[in-house]
PDB file of C-alpha atoms and ligand atoms in Angstrom:
ATOM      1  CA  UNK A 373      18.961 -38.802 -22.676  1.00 86.00           C
ATOM      2  CA  UNK A 374      18.914 -37.568 -19.069  1.00 87.00           C
ATOM      3  CA  UNK A 375      19.288 -33.961 -20.301  1.00 89.00           C
ATOM      4  CA  UNK A 376      16.385 -34.382 -22.704  1.00 90.00           C
ATOM      5  CA  UNK A 377      14.155 -35.697 -19.905  1.00 90.00           C
ATOM      6  CA  UNK A 378      15.150 -32.765 -17.668  1.00 90.00           C
ATOM      7  CA  UNK A 379      14.349 -30.337 -20.506  1.00 90.00           C
ATOM      8  CA  UNK A 380      10.970 -31.931 -21.294  1.00 92.00           C
ATOM      9  CA  UNK A 381      10.018 -31.894 -17.603  1.00 92.00           C
ATOM     10  CA  UNK A 382      10.893 -28.208 -17.383  1.00 91.00           C
ATOM     11  CA  UNK A 383       9.087 -27.491 -20.647  1.00 92.00           C
ATOM     12  CA  UNK A 384       5.869 -29.136 -19.458  1.00 92.00           C
ATOM     13  CA  UNK A 385       6.126 -27.443 -16.067  1.00 93.00           C
ATOM     14  CA  UNK A 386       6.589 -24.054 -17.761  1.00 91.00           C
ATOM     15  CA  UNK A 387       3.638 -24.611 -20.110  1.00 92.00           C
ATOM     16  CA  UNK A 388       1.359 -25.593 -17.210  1.00 92.00           C
ATOM     17  CA  UNK A 389       2.588 -22.605 -15.200  1.00 92.00           C
ATOM     18  CA  UNK A 390       1.821 -20.295 -18.139  1.00 92.00           C
ATOM     19  CA  UNK A 391      -1.688 -21.708 -18.447  1.00 93.00           C
ATOM     20  CA  UNK A 392      -2.177 -20.999 -14.729  1.00 92.00           C
ATOM     21  CA  UNK A 393      -0.587 -17.528 -15.004  1.00 91.00           C
ATOM     22  CA  UNK A 394      -2.782 -16.361 -17.875  1.00 91.00           C
ATOM     23  CA  UNK A 395      -6.044 -17.788 -16.512  1.00 91.00           C
ATOM     24  CA  UNK A 396      -5.970 -17.451 -12.703  1.00 90.00           C
ATOM     25  CA  UNK A 397      -2.441 -16.526 -11.613  1.00 87.00           C
ATOM     26  CA  UNK A 398      -2.526 -12.983 -13.007  1.00 83.00           C
ATOM     27  CA  UNK A 399      -5.237 -12.145 -10.436  1.00 81.00           C
ATOM     28  CA  UNK A 400      -2.550 -12.343  -7.722  1.00 75.00           C
ATOM     29  CA  UNK A 401      -0.239  -9.366  -7.438  1.00 65.00           C
ATOM     30  CA  UNK A 402       2.798 -11.551  -6.721  1.00 70.00           C
ATOM     31  CA  UNK A 403       2.510 -13.161 -10.189  1.00 78.00           C
ATOM     32  CA  UNK A 404       1.871 -10.067 -12.259  1.00 74.00           C
ATOM     33  CA  UNK A 405       5.522  -9.083 -12.552  1.00 70.00           C
ATOM     34  CA  UNK A 406       6.000 -12.280 -14.625  1.00 81.00           C
ATOM     35  CA  UNK A 407       3.752 -10.815 -17.318  1.00 82.00           C
ATOM     36  CA  UNK A 408       5.889  -7.639 -17.425  1.00 71.00           C
ATOM     37  CA  UNK A 409       9.052  -9.779 -17.469  1.00 77.00           C
ATOM     38  CA  UNK A 410       7.781 -11.847 -20.413  1.00 85.00           C
ATOM     39  CA  UNK A 411       6.817  -8.678 -22.301  1.00 78.00           C
ATOM     40  CA  UNK A 412      10.216  -7.109 -21.702  1.00 72.00           C
ATOM     41  CA  UNK A 413      12.012 -10.328 -22.708  1.00 81.00           C
ATOM     42  CA  UNK A 414      10.239 -10.278 -26.056  1.00 85.00           C
ATOM     43  CA  UNK A 415      10.942  -6.616 -26.667  1.00 77.00           C
ATOM     44  CA  UNK A 416       7.619  -5.023 -25.735  1.00 77.00           C
ATOM     45  CA  UNK A 417       8.296  -1.539 -24.428  1.00 68.00           C
ATOM     46  CA  UNK A 418       5.417  -0.292 -22.361  1.00 67.00           C
ATOM     47  CA  UNK A 419       4.777   3.317 -21.625  1.00 75.00           C
ATOM     48  CA  UNK A 420       4.580   2.957 -17.852  1.00 83.00           C
ATOM     49  CA  UNK A 421       5.376   6.094 -15.910  1.00 92.00           C
ATOM     50  CA  UNK A 422       8.982   6.302 -14.757  1.00 94.00           C
ATOM     51  CA  UNK A 423       9.893   6.589 -11.106  1.00 96.00           C
ATOM     52  CA  UNK A 424      11.182  10.147 -10.757  1.00 97.00           C
ATOM     53  CA  UNK A 425      10.939  10.733  -7.013  1.00 98.00           C
ATOM     54  CA  UNK A 426      14.153  11.271  -5.104  1.00 98.00           C
ATOM     55  CA  UNK A 427      15.042   8.273  -2.965  1.00 98.00           C
ATOM     56  CA  UNK A 428      16.118   8.106   0.631  1.00 97.00           C
ATOM     57  CA  UNK A 429      17.954   5.349   2.517  1.00 95.00           C
ATOM     58  CA  UNK A 430      15.941   3.550   5.163  1.00 92.00           C
ATOM     59  CA  UNK A 431      18.720   4.331   7.663  1.00 91.00           C
ATOM     60  CA  UNK A 432      18.050   8.045   7.069  1.00 92.00           C
ATOM     61  CA  UNK A 433      14.385   7.767   8.014  1.00 90.00           C
ATOM     62  CA  UNK A 434      14.573   5.063  10.669  1.00 87.00           C
ATOM     63  CA  UNK A 435      17.864   3.944  12.216  1.00 87.00           C
ATOM     64  CA  UNK A 436      18.702   0.227  12.255  1.00 85.00           C
ATOM     65  CA  UNK A 437      18.730  -0.145  16.054  1.00 90.00           C
ATOM     66  CA  UNK A 438      15.078   0.779  16.658  1.00 92.00           C
ATOM     67  CA  UNK A 439      13.349  -2.290  18.132  1.00 94.00           C
ATOM     68  CA  UNK A 440       9.923  -3.104  16.723  1.00 96.00           C
ATOM     69  CA  UNK A 441       7.195  -5.669  17.202  1.00 97.00           C
ATOM     70  CA  UNK A 442       6.195  -7.602  14.100  1.00 97.00           C
ATOM     71  CA  UNK A 443       2.690  -9.014  14.195  1.00 98.00           C
ATOM     72  CA  UNK A 444       1.158 -11.351  11.607  1.00 98.00           C
ATOM     73  CA  UNK A 445       4.415 -11.706   9.613  1.00 97.00           C
ATOM     74  CA  UNK A 446       2.907 -13.901   6.933  1.00 96.00           C
ATOM     75  CA  UNK A 447       1.879 -11.803   3.961  1.00 95.00           C
ATOM     76  CA  UNK A 448      -1.040 -12.512   1.619  1.00 95.00           C
ATOM     77  CA  UNK A 449      -1.816 -10.941  -1.748  1.00 93.00           C
ATOM     78  CA  UNK A 450      -2.935  -7.376  -1.026  1.00 94.00           C
ATOM     79  CA  UNK A 451      -0.668  -6.879   1.991  1.00 96.00           C
ATOM     80  CA  UNK A 452       2.483  -4.797   2.122  1.00 97.00           C
ATOM     81  CA  UNK A 453       5.763  -6.736   2.333  1.00 96.00           C
ATOM     82  CA  UNK A 454       7.357  -7.784   5.604  1.00 96.00           C
ATOM     83  CA  UNK A 455      10.217  -5.319   4.981  1.00 95.00           C
ATOM     84  CA  UNK A 456       7.655  -2.553   4.536  1.00 97.00           C
ATOM     85  CA  UNK A 457       5.918  -3.559   7.770  1.00 97.00           C
ATOM     86  CA  UNK A 458       9.310  -3.189   9.463  1.00 96.00           C
ATOM     87  CA  UNK A 459       9.899   0.250   7.909  1.00 96.00           C
ATOM     88  CA  UNK A 460       6.473   1.557   8.901  1.00 97.00           C
ATOM     89  CA  UNK A 461       6.803   0.126  12.402  1.00 97.00           C
ATOM     90  CA  UNK A 462      10.218   1.762  12.844  1.00 96.00           C
ATOM     91  CA  UNK A 463       8.803   5.103  11.751  1.00 97.00           C
ATOM     92  CA  UNK A 464       5.990   4.713  14.267  1.00 98.00           C
ATOM     93  CA  UNK A 465       8.404   3.816  17.075  1.00 97.00           C
ATOM     94  CA  UNK A 466      10.703   6.708  16.207  1.00 95.00           C
ATOM     95  CA  UNK A 467       8.080   9.445  15.863  1.00 96.00           C
ATOM     96  CA  UNK A 468       5.682   8.129  18.489  1.00 97.00           C
ATOM     97  CA  UNK A 469       2.450   9.449  16.943  1.00 98.00           C
ATOM     98  CA  UNK A 470      -0.590   9.618  19.190  1.00 98.00           C
ATOM     99  CA  UNK A 471      -3.149   9.473  16.390  1.00 98.00           C
ATOM    100  CA  UNK A 472      -2.746   7.413  13.232  1.00 98.00           C
ATOM    101  CA  UNK A 473      -4.962   7.157  10.165  1.00 98.00           C
ATOM    102  CA  UNK A 474      -4.899   4.487   7.482  1.00 98.00           C
ATOM    103  CA  UNK A 475      -6.868   4.529   4.226  1.00 98.00           C
ATOM    104  CA  UNK A 476      -7.379   0.929   3.036  1.00 98.00           C
ATOM    105  CA  UNK A 477      -7.705  -1.558   5.894  1.00 98.00           C
ATOM    106  CA  UNK A 478      -8.027  -4.789   3.878  1.00 98.00           C
ATOM    107  CA  UNK A 479      -7.342  -7.621   6.394  1.00 98.00           C
ATOM    108  CA  UNK A 480      -5.914  -5.213   8.977  1.00 98.00           C
ATOM    109  CA  UNK A 481      -2.342  -6.548   8.985  1.00 98.00           C
ATOM    110  CA  UNK A 482      -0.754  -3.102   8.721  1.00 98.00           C
ATOM    111  CA  UNK A 483      -3.385  -1.660  11.055  1.00 98.00           C
ATOM    112  CA  UNK A 484      -2.386  -4.239  13.665  1.00 98.00           C
ATOM    113  CA  UNK A 485       1.314  -3.412  13.308  1.00 98.00           C
ATOM    114  CA  UNK A 486       0.604   0.332  13.523  1.00 98.00           C
ATOM    115  CA  UNK A 487      -1.259  -0.297  16.759  1.00 98.00           C
ATOM    116  CA  UNK A 488       1.335  -2.713  18.169  1.00 98.00           C
ATOM    117  CA  UNK A 489       4.203  -0.273  17.637  1.00 98.00           C
ATOM    118  CA  UNK A 490       2.495   2.895  18.821  1.00 98.00           C
ATOM    119  CA  UNK A 491       2.245   4.041  22.426  1.00 98.00           C
ATOM    120  CA  UNK A 492      -0.263   2.582  24.864  1.00 96.00           C
ATOM    121  CA  UNK A 493      -2.637   5.547  24.570  1.00 97.00           C
ATOM    122  CA  UNK A 494      -2.361   5.946  20.772  1.00 98.00           C
ATOM    123  CA  UNK A 495      -5.430   5.669  18.568  1.00 98.00           C
ATOM    124  CA  UNK A 496      -5.471   4.101  15.126  1.00 98.00           C
ATOM    125  CA  UNK A 497      -8.261   4.962  12.693  1.00 98.00           C
ATOM    126  CA  UNK A 498      -8.591   2.849   9.591  1.00 98.00           C
ATOM    127  CA  UNK A 499     -10.974   3.521   6.713  1.00 98.00           C
ATOM    128  CA  UNK A 500     -12.075   0.804   4.337  1.00 98.00           C
ATOM    129  CA  UNK A 501     -14.424   0.473   1.406  1.00 97.00           C
ATOM    130  CA  UNK A 502     -16.642  -2.513   2.239  1.00 93.00           C
ATOM    131  CA  UNK A 503     -17.778  -4.806  -0.567  1.00 93.00           C
ATOM    132  CA  UNK A 504     -21.243  -3.187  -0.646  1.00 93.00           C
ATOM    133  CA  UNK A 505     -19.515   0.044  -1.721  1.00 93.00           C
ATOM    134  CA  UNK A 506     -17.793  -1.445  -4.746  1.00 92.00           C
ATOM    135  CA  UNK A 507     -20.476  -0.492  -7.261  1.00 90.00           C
ATOM    136  CA  UNK A 508     -20.913   3.075  -6.103  1.00 92.00           C
ATOM    137  CA  UNK A 509     -17.523   4.706  -5.746  1.00 96.00           C
ATOM    138  CA  UNK A 510     -17.419   8.402  -6.642  1.00 97.00           C
ATOM    139  CA  UNK A 511     -14.180   8.042  -8.640  1.00 97.00           C
ATOM    140  CA  UNK A 512     -12.998   5.249 -10.887  1.00 93.00           C
ATOM    141  CA  UNK A 513     -11.075   2.358  -9.408  1.00 94.00           C
ATOM    142  CA  UNK A 514      -8.139   0.600 -11.047  1.00 91.00           C
ATOM    143  CA  UNK A 515      -8.874  -2.729 -12.804  1.00 83.00           C
ATOM    144  CA  UNK A 516      -7.900  -5.577 -10.486  1.00 84.00           C
ATOM    145  CA  UNK A 517      -8.743  -3.816  -7.231  1.00 91.00           C
ATOM    146  CA  UNK A 518     -12.089  -5.507  -6.793  1.00 90.00           C
ATOM    147  CA  UNK A 519     -10.673  -8.582  -5.117  1.00 91.00           C
ATOM    148  CA  UNK A 520      -9.237  -6.514  -2.243  1.00 94.00           C
ATOM    149  CA  UNK A 521     -12.592  -4.805  -1.759  1.00 95.00           C
ATOM    150  CA  UNK A 522     -14.659  -7.983  -1.999  1.00 93.00           C
ATOM    151  CA  UNK A 523     -13.877  -9.468   1.389  1.00 93.00           C
ATOM    152  CA  UNK A 524     -16.251 -10.646   4.057  1.00 92.00           C
ATOM    153  CA  UNK A 525     -14.822  -8.432   6.767  1.00 95.00           C
ATOM    154  CA  UNK A 526     -12.350  -5.561   7.014  1.00 97.00           C
ATOM    155  CA  UNK A 527      -9.588  -5.879   9.592  1.00 98.00           C
ATOM    156  CA  UNK A 528      -9.885  -9.591  10.371  1.00 97.00           C
ATOM    157  CA  UNK A 529      -6.216  -9.766  11.456  1.00 98.00           C
ATOM    158  CA  UNK A 530      -6.515  -7.248  14.297  1.00 98.00           C
ATOM    159  CA  UNK A 531      -9.852  -8.529  15.562  1.00 98.00           C
ATOM    160  CA  UNK A 532      -9.631 -10.268  18.952  1.00 97.00           C
ATOM    161  CA  UNK A 533      -6.045  -9.146  19.528  1.00 98.00           C
ATOM    162  CA  UNK A 534      -4.686  -7.097  22.424  1.00 97.00           C
ATOM    163  CA  UNK A 535      -4.452  -4.146  20.003  1.00 98.00           C
ATOM    164  CA  UNK A 536      -8.089  -4.096  18.973  1.00 98.00           C
ATOM    165  CA  UNK A 537      -9.052  -1.575  21.634  1.00 98.00           C
ATOM    166  CA  UNK A 538      -6.686   1.012  20.104  1.00 98.00           C
ATOM    167  CA  UNK A 539      -8.253   0.640  16.656  1.00 98.00           C
ATOM    168  CA  UNK A 540     -11.390   2.278  15.267  1.00 98.00           C
ATOM    169  CA  UNK A 541     -12.715   0.790  12.056  1.00 98.00           C
ATOM    170  CA  UNK A 542     -14.338   3.304   9.706  1.00 98.00           C
ATOM    171  CA  UNK A 543     -16.224   2.455   6.530  1.00 98.00           C
ATOM    172  CA  UNK A 544     -16.755   4.463   3.386  1.00 97.00           C
ATOM    173  CA  UNK A 545     -15.422   5.678   0.097  1.00 98.00           C
ATOM    174  CA  UNK A 546     -12.472   8.017   0.638  1.00 98.00           C
ATOM    175  CA  UNK A 547     -13.873  10.309  -2.076  1.00 98.00           C
ATOM    176  CA  UNK A 548     -17.105  10.939  -0.154  1.00 98.00           C
ATOM    177  CA  UNK A 549     -16.122  10.114   3.454  1.00 98.00           C
ATOM    178  CA  UNK A 550     -16.501  12.978   5.915  1.00 98.00           C
ATOM    179  CA  UNK A 551     -12.936  13.511   7.146  1.00 98.00           C
ATOM    180  CA  UNK A 552     -13.806  16.679   9.069  1.00 98.00           C
ATOM    181  CA  UNK A 553     -13.859  15.070  12.575  1.00 98.00           C
ATOM    182  CA  UNK A 554     -10.170  14.248  11.999  1.00 98.00           C
ATOM    183  CA  UNK A 555      -9.012  17.629  10.690  1.00 98.00           C
ATOM    184  CA  UNK A 556      -5.886  18.900  12.421  1.00 98.00           C
ATOM    185  CA  UNK A 557      -5.776  15.789  14.646  1.00 98.00           C
ATOM    186  CA  UNK A 558      -3.573  13.149  13.007  1.00 98.00           C
ATOM    187  CA  UNK A 559       0.186  12.602  13.290  1.00 98.00           C
ATOM    188  CA  UNK A 560       0.768   9.584  11.059  1.00 98.00           C
ATOM    189  CA  UNK A 561      -1.052   8.673   7.844  1.00 98.00           C
ATOM    190  CA  UNK A 562      -0.806   5.598   5.627  1.00 98.00           C
ATOM    191  CA  UNK A 563      -2.505   5.790   2.213  1.00 98.00           C
ATOM    192  CA  UNK A 564      -3.204   2.354   0.773  1.00 98.00           C
ATOM    193  CA  UNK A 565      -6.792   2.475  -0.477  1.00 98.00           C
ATOM    194  CA  UNK A 566      -7.637   2.596  -4.169  1.00 98.00           C
ATOM    195  CA  UNK A 567      -4.524   2.798  -6.341  1.00 97.00           C
ATOM    196  CA  UNK A 568      -6.136   4.694  -9.222  1.00 97.00           C
ATOM    197  CA  UNK A 569      -4.731   8.035 -10.362  1.00 97.00           C
ATOM    198  CA  UNK A 570      -7.912   9.863  -9.300  1.00 98.00           C
ATOM    199  CA  UNK A 571      -8.021   8.267  -5.848  1.00 98.00           C
ATOM    200  CA  UNK A 572      -4.365   8.923  -5.102  1.00 98.00           C
ATOM    201  CA  UNK A 573      -4.863  12.613  -5.909  1.00 98.00           C
ATOM    202  CA  UNK A 574      -8.075  12.678  -3.852  1.00 98.00           C
ATOM    203  CA  UNK A 575      -6.694  10.807  -0.823  1.00 98.00           C
ATOM    204  CA  UNK A 576      -3.466  12.831  -0.756  1.00 98.00           C
ATOM    205  CA  UNK A 577      -5.436  16.064  -0.837  1.00 97.00           C
ATOM    206  CA  UNK A 578      -7.802  14.889   1.899  1.00 97.00           C
ATOM    207  CA  UNK A 579      -5.095  13.782   4.303  1.00 98.00           C
ATOM    208  CA  UNK A 580      -3.247  17.099   4.143  1.00 97.00           C
ATOM    209  CA  UNK A 581      -6.135  18.533   6.158  1.00 97.00           C
ATOM    210  CA  UNK A 582      -5.759  15.814   8.784  1.00 98.00           C
ATOM    211  CA  UNK A 583      -2.193  16.631   9.825  1.00 98.00           C
ATOM    212  CA  UNK A 584      -1.977  18.160  13.291  1.00 97.00           C
ATOM    213  CA  UNK A 585      -0.484  21.655  12.970  1.00 96.00           C
ATOM    214  CA  UNK A 586       0.411  20.677   9.373  1.00 94.00           C
ATOM    215  CA  UNK A 587       3.122  18.409  10.769  1.00 96.00           C
ATOM    216  CA  UNK A 588       3.517  14.649  10.745  1.00 97.00           C
ATOM    217  CA  UNK A 589       4.171  11.735   8.437  1.00 98.00           C
ATOM    218  CA  UNK A 590       2.347  10.615   5.297  1.00 98.00           C
ATOM    219  CA  UNK A 591       3.191   7.309   3.627  1.00 98.00           C
ATOM    220  CA  UNK A 592       1.950   5.904   0.322  1.00 98.00           C
ATOM    221  CA  UNK A 593       2.343   2.300  -0.809  1.00 98.00           C
ATOM    222  CA  UNK A 594       3.006   0.676  -4.224  1.00 97.00           C
ATOM    223  CA  UNK A 595       4.997   3.408  -5.980  1.00 98.00           C
ATOM    224  CA  UNK A 596       6.757   2.285  -9.165  1.00 96.00           C
ATOM    225  CA  UNK A 597       4.881  -0.982  -9.573  1.00 93.00           C
ATOM    226  CA  UNK A 598       4.254  -1.458 -13.330  1.00 87.00           C
ATOM    227  CA  UNK A 599       0.654  -2.548 -12.771  1.00 87.00           C
ATOM    228  CA  UNK A 600      -0.198   0.532 -10.641  1.00 93.00           C
ATOM    229  CA  UNK A 601       0.847   3.143 -13.221  1.00 93.00           C
ATOM    230  CA  UNK A 602      -1.916   5.533 -12.198  1.00 95.00           C
ATOM    231  CA  UNK A 603      -0.539   5.683  -8.664  1.00 97.00           C
ATOM    232  CA  UNK A 604       3.001   6.387  -9.886  1.00 97.00           C
ATOM    233  CA  UNK A 605       1.730   9.103 -12.277  1.00 97.00           C
ATOM    234  CA  UNK A 606      -0.284  10.757  -9.526  1.00 98.00           C
ATOM    235  CA  UNK A 607       2.656  10.846  -7.094  1.00 98.00           C
ATOM    236  CA  UNK A 608       4.995  12.114  -9.836  1.00 98.00           C
ATOM    237  CA  UNK A 609       2.537  14.862 -10.712  1.00 98.00           C
ATOM    238  CA  UNK A 610       2.047  15.887  -7.086  1.00 98.00           C
ATOM    239  CA  UNK A 611       5.819  16.014  -6.585  1.00 98.00           C
ATOM    240  CA  UNK A 612       6.351  18.189  -9.669  1.00 97.00           C
ATOM    241  CA  UNK A 613       3.442  20.547  -9.267  1.00 97.00           C
ATOM    242  CA  UNK A 614       2.567  20.940  -5.605  1.00 96.00           C
ATOM    243  CA  UNK A 615       4.616  22.702  -2.949  1.00 96.00           C
ATOM    244  CA  UNK A 616       3.027  20.544  -0.248  1.00 96.00           C
ATOM    245  CA  UNK A 617       4.459  17.412  -1.848  1.00 97.00           C
ATOM    246  CA  UNK A 618       7.825  18.656  -3.076  1.00 97.00           C
ATOM    247  CA  UNK A 619       9.658  16.763  -0.328  1.00 97.00           C
ATOM    248  CA  UNK A 620       8.166  13.336  -0.964  1.00 98.00           C
ATOM    249  CA  UNK A 621      10.753  10.584  -1.297  1.00 98.00           C
ATOM    250  CA  UNK A 622      10.732   6.902  -2.101  1.00 98.00           C
ATOM    251  CA  UNK A 623      12.309   4.801   0.640  1.00 97.00           C
ATOM    252  CA  UNK A 624      14.979   2.735  -1.103  1.00 96.00           C
ATOM    253  CA  UNK A 625      14.319  -0.982  -1.475  1.00 94.00           C
ATOM    254  CA  UNK A 626      10.594  -0.497  -0.862  1.00 96.00           C
ATOM    255  CA  UNK A 627       7.560   0.793  -2.759  1.00 97.00           C
ATOM    256  CA  UNK A 628       6.871   3.207   0.101  1.00 98.00           C
ATOM    257  CA  UNK A 629       6.897   6.947  -0.477  1.00 98.00           C
ATOM    258  CA  UNK A 630       7.132   9.190   2.542  1.00 98.00           C
ATOM    259  CA  UNK A 631       6.593  12.786   3.415  1.00 98.00           C
ATOM    260  CA  UNK A 632       7.933  13.838   6.775  1.00 96.00           C
ATOM    261  CA  UNK A 633       6.862  17.337   7.789  1.00 92.00           C
ATOM    262  CA  UNK A 634       8.575  18.520  10.948  1.00 88.00           C
TER     263      UNK A 634
HETATM  264  C1  LIG B1283      -4.342  -3.127  -1.096  1.00 66.30           C
HETATM  265  S1  LIG B1283      -5.615  -3.189   0.053  1.00 66.30           S
HETATM  266  C2  LIG B1283      -4.896  -2.455   1.507  1.00 66.30           C
HETATM  267  C3  LIG B1283      -3.843  -3.301   2.167  1.00 66.30           C
HETATM  268  C4  LIG B1283      -3.597  -2.974   3.602  1.00 66.30           C
HETATM  269  N1  LIG B1283      -3.322  -1.577   3.829  1.00 66.30           N
HETATM  270  C5  LIG B1283      -2.436  -3.795   4.116  1.00 66.30           C
HETATM  271  O1  LIG B1283      -1.400  -3.211   4.387  1.00 66.30           O
HETATM  272  O2  LIG B1283      -2.573  -5.014   4.208  1.00 66.30           O
HETATM  273  C6  LIG B1283      -6.683  -1.883  -0.472  1.00 66.30           C
HETATM  274  C7  LIG B1283      -7.852  -1.631   0.448  1.00 66.30           C
HETATM  275  O3  LIG B1283      -8.371  -0.342   0.135  1.00 66.30           O
HETATM  276  C8  LIG B1283      -9.772  -0.387   0.198  1.00 66.30           C
HETATM  277  N2  LIG B1283     -10.278   0.652  -0.714  1.00 66.30           N
HETATM  278  C9  LIG B1283     -10.302   0.618  -2.072  1.00 66.30           C
HETATM  279  N3  LIG B1283     -10.882   1.712  -2.545  1.00 66.30           N
HETATM  280  C10 LIG B1283     -11.225   2.467  -1.476  1.00 66.30           C
HETATM  281  C11 LIG B1283     -11.896   3.699  -1.323  1.00 66.30           C
HETATM  282  N4  LIG B1283     -12.321   4.391  -2.370  1.00 66.30           N
HETATM  283  N5  LIG B1283     -12.101   4.186  -0.074  1.00 66.30           N
HETATM  284  C12 LIG B1283     -11.668   3.478   1.010  1.00 66.30           C
HETATM  285  N6  LIG B1283     -11.022   2.293   0.936  1.00 66.30           N
HETATM  286  C13 LIG B1283     -10.817   1.797  -0.294  1.00 66.30           C
HETATM  287  C14 LIG B1283     -10.145  -1.781  -0.249  1.00 66.30           C
HETATM  288  O4  LIG B1283     -11.410  -2.176   0.251  1.00 66.30           O
HETATM  289  C15 LIG B1283      -8.995  -2.618   0.307  1.00 66.30           C
HETATM  290  O5  LIG B1283      -9.343  -3.146   1.560  1.00 66.30           O
END
């Protein structure tokens, strides 16, 4: 009898969870993998692009002993993971860039950590599409991105912190934004704006012109996530067809892809 009660309780809990998942829950990135898992369990084979990039151990890009500051550790839907914050912060500490550029500010959690781990005189530029820009992007966005764009304010997590003075908030659509003031001036770039195929190709092309003396670090986020297939396809294509991107690698255990040009 006890086993039957336990089963019924679980059954009801699962049914209620499914109702939530398929009505509201799927809007949150952290729940979407459940939909893929259910599909796979029942034999649905989806044609999502395969991860083909070479991988690299974190210890090869940023040794274990590098001390970092972690700010705003609590992650919300739309943020990168805490492990990825640590990886990016280690890379910043190790390479000590003086000028950093992020595409896709969102709530500014990564922006804040970029600023906190860079040198005192470093400058962090962060570009974001404000909600007014949602209806007029030059290229198509990926379904499901709207909720990251529709926020009251970009960068709320770095506002009123000791790092704010190092950060310059920029607004615009990365497909039409005038990047020319930053040409040949940036050492460290983080691409985390729109995740559509077209935007990843556009943003990657744009940032190449930003690198100071064609050297520096470019990072992309969300590679090999089943629900961001366009992003994975774009990075795969760039890796296979473009000399500039032939050395991109996925950092093991993360969805970060890095290009380190020394
Ligand atoms: C996933 S969130 C970025 C998360 C953030 N980098 C972090 O680590 O927490 C994506 C952000 O990219 C911005 N975005 C989307 N499309 C964009 C575009 N075309 N140009 C500039 N920013 C864009 C959105 O407004 C949103 O704030």
